[in-house]
Short mmCIF file of C-alpha atoms in Angstrom, two decimals:
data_model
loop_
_atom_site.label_atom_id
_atom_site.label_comp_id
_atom_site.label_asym_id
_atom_site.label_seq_id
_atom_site.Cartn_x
_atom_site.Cartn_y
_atom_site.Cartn_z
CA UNK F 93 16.65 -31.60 -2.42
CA UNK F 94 13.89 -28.70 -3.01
CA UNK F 95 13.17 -26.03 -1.51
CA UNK F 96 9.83 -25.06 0.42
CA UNK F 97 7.59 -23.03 -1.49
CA UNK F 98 7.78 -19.26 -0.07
CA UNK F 99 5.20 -18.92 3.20
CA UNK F 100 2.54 -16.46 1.39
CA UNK F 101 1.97 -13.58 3.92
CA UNK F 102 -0.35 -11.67 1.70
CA UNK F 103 -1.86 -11.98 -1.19
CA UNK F 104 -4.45 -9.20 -2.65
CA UNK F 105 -5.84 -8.27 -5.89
CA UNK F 106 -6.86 -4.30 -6.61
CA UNK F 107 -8.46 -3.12 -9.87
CA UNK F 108 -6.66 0.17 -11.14
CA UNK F 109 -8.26 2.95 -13.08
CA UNK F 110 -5.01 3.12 -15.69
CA UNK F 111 -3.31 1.75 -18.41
CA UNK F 112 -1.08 -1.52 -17.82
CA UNK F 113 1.74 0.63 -18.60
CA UNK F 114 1.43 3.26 -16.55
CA UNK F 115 0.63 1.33 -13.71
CA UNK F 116 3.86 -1.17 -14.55
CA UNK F 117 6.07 2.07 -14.73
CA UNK F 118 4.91 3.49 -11.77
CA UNK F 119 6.06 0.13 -9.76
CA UNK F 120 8.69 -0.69 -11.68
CA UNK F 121 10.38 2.51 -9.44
CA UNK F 122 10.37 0.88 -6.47
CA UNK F 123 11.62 3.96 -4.95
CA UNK F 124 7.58 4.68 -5.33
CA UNK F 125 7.10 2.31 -2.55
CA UNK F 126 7.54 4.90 0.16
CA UNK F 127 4.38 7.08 -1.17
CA UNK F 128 2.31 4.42 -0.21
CA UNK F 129 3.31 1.82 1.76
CA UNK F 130 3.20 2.25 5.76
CA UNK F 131 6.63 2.79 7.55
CA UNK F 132 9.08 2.84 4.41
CA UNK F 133 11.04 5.77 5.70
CA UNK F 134 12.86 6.13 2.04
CA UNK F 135 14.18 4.44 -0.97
CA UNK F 136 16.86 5.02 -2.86
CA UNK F 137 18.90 3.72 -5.54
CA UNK F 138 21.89 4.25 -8.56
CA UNK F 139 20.47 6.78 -10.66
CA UNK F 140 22.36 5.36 -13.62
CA UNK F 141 20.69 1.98 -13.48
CA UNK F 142 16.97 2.31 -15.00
CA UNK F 143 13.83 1.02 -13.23
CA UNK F 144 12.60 -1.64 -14.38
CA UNK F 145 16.12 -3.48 -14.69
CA UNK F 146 16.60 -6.88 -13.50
CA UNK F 147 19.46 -6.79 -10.87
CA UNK F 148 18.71 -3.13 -9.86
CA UNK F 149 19.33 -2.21 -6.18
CA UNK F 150 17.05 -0.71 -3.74
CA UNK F 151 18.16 0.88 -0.64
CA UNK F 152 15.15 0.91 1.79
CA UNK F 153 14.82 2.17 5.21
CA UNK F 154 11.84 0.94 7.47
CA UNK F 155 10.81 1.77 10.98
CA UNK F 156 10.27 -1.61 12.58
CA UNK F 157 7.92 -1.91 15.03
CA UNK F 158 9.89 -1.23 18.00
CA UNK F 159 10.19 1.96 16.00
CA UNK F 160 14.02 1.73 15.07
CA UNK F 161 14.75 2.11 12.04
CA UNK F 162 16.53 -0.53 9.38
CA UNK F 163 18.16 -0.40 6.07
CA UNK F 164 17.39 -3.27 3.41
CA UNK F 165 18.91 -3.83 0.28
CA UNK F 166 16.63 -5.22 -2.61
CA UNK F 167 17.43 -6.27 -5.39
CA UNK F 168 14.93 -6.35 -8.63
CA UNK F 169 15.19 -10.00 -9.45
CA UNK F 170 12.41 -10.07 -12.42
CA UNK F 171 10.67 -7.62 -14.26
CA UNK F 172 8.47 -8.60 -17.52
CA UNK F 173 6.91 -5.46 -18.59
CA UNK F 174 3.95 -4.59 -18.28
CA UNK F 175 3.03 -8.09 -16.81
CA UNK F 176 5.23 -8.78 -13.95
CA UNK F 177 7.95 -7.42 -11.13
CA UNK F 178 9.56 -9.22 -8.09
CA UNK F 179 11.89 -8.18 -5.59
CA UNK F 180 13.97 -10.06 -2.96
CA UNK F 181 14.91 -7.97 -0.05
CA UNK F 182 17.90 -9.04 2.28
CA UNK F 183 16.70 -8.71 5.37
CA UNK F 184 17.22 -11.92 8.19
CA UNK F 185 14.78 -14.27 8.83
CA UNK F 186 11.82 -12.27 6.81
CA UNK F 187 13.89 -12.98 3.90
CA UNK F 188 10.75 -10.92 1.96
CA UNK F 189 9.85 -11.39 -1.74
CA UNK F 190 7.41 -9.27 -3.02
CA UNK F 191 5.78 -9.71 -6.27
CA UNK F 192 3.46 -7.47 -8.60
CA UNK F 193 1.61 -9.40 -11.22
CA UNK F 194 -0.57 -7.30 -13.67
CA UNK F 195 -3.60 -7.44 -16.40
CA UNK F 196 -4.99 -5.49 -18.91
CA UNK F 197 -8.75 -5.75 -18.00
CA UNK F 198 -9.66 -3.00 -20.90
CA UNK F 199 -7.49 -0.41 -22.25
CA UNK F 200 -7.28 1.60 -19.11
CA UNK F 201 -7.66 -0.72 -16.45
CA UNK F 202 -5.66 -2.98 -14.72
CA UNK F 203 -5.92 -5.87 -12.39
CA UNK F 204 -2.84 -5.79 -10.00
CA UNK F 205 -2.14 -8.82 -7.52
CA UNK F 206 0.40 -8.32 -5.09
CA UNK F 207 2.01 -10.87 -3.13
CA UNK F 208 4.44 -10.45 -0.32
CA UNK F 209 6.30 -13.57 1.09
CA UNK F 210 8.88 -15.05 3.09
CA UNK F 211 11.47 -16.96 1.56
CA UNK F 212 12.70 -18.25 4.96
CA UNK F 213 12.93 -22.09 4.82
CA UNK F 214 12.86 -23.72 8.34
CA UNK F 215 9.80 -24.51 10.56
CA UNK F 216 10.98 -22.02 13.16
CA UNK F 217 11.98 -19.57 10.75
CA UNK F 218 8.72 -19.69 8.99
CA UNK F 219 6.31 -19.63 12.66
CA UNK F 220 8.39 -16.58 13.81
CA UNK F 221 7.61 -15.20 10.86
CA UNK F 222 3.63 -15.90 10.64
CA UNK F 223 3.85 -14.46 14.11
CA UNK F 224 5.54 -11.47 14.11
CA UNK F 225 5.11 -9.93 10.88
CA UNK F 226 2.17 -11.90 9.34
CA UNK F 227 -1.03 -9.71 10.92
CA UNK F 228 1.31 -6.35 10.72
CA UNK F 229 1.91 -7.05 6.77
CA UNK F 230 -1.83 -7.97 6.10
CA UNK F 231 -2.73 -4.28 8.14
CA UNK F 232 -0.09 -2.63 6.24
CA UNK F 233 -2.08 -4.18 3.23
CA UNK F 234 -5.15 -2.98 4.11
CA UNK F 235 -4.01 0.64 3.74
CA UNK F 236 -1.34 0.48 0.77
CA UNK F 237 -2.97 -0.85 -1.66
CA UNK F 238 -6.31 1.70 -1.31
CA UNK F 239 -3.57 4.27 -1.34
CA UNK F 240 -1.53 2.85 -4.27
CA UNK F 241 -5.10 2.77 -6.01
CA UNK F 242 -5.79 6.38 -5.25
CA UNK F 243 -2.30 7.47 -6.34
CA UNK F 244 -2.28 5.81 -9.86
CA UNK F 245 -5.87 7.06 -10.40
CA UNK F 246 -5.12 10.40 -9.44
CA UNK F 247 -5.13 13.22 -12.58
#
């Protein structure tokens, strides 16, 4: 039996103004997240584990949108520096996966593509989730990454 591919809720390229490593470190802390991506509340996580470290744990607290707020464990569940990251949160029904995959254009750029799906399997599963957090993701989208750009290319 396989599985269904994950349902692809967005999926968006930026170009960075930085180094491939910088840009990798500054992601691989996920607890970076909540500078610049809308309603992440905070992140936190075992000081003792690095970033970067497959099987690291994430504790992240959202405000939903009927503003209460949630806490989400996610795991790191592949990191290939500088190239790639992925995490898989544990959160019902959204079951989210979020994956950073990165290129050295020239020696201090980057192209980053970010993907953020649902790893939720059945038909239902999968419309509720195009329906309730598909168009909120892709507007959250349209102001993290322009802020995740401005951050890395900040002095």
């Amino acid at each position: 039996m396989t599985s269904k591919p994950h349902l692809v809720l967005v999926d968006q390229t930026i170009i960075i103004d930085r180094p491939i490593d910088q840009v990798f470190a500054f992601l691989a802390n996920h607890e970076n997240y909540a500078l610049w991506f809308p309603d992440v509340i905070s992140i936190t996580s075992d000081p003792s584990e690095p970033h970067g470290t497959v099987g690291k744990h994430y504790t992240e607290t959202i405000r939903l949108p009927t503003g209460w707020k949630k806490r989400i464990s996610i795991p790191l569940v592949e990191s290939n520096p500088p190239l790639q990251l992925a995490t898989e949160g544990k959160f019902a029904l959204l079951n989210p996966r979020m994956e950073y995959q990165l290129e050295a254009i020239d020696g201090d750029v980057t192209l980053l593509r970010w993907v953020f799906s649902s790893r939720t399997g059945s038909a239902l599963g999968r419309a509720l989730v195009r329906l309730l957090a598909g168009k909120a993701l892709t507007d959250h989208a349209a102001v993290a990454l322009p802020k995740l750009k401005a951050i890395l290319e900040s002095p």
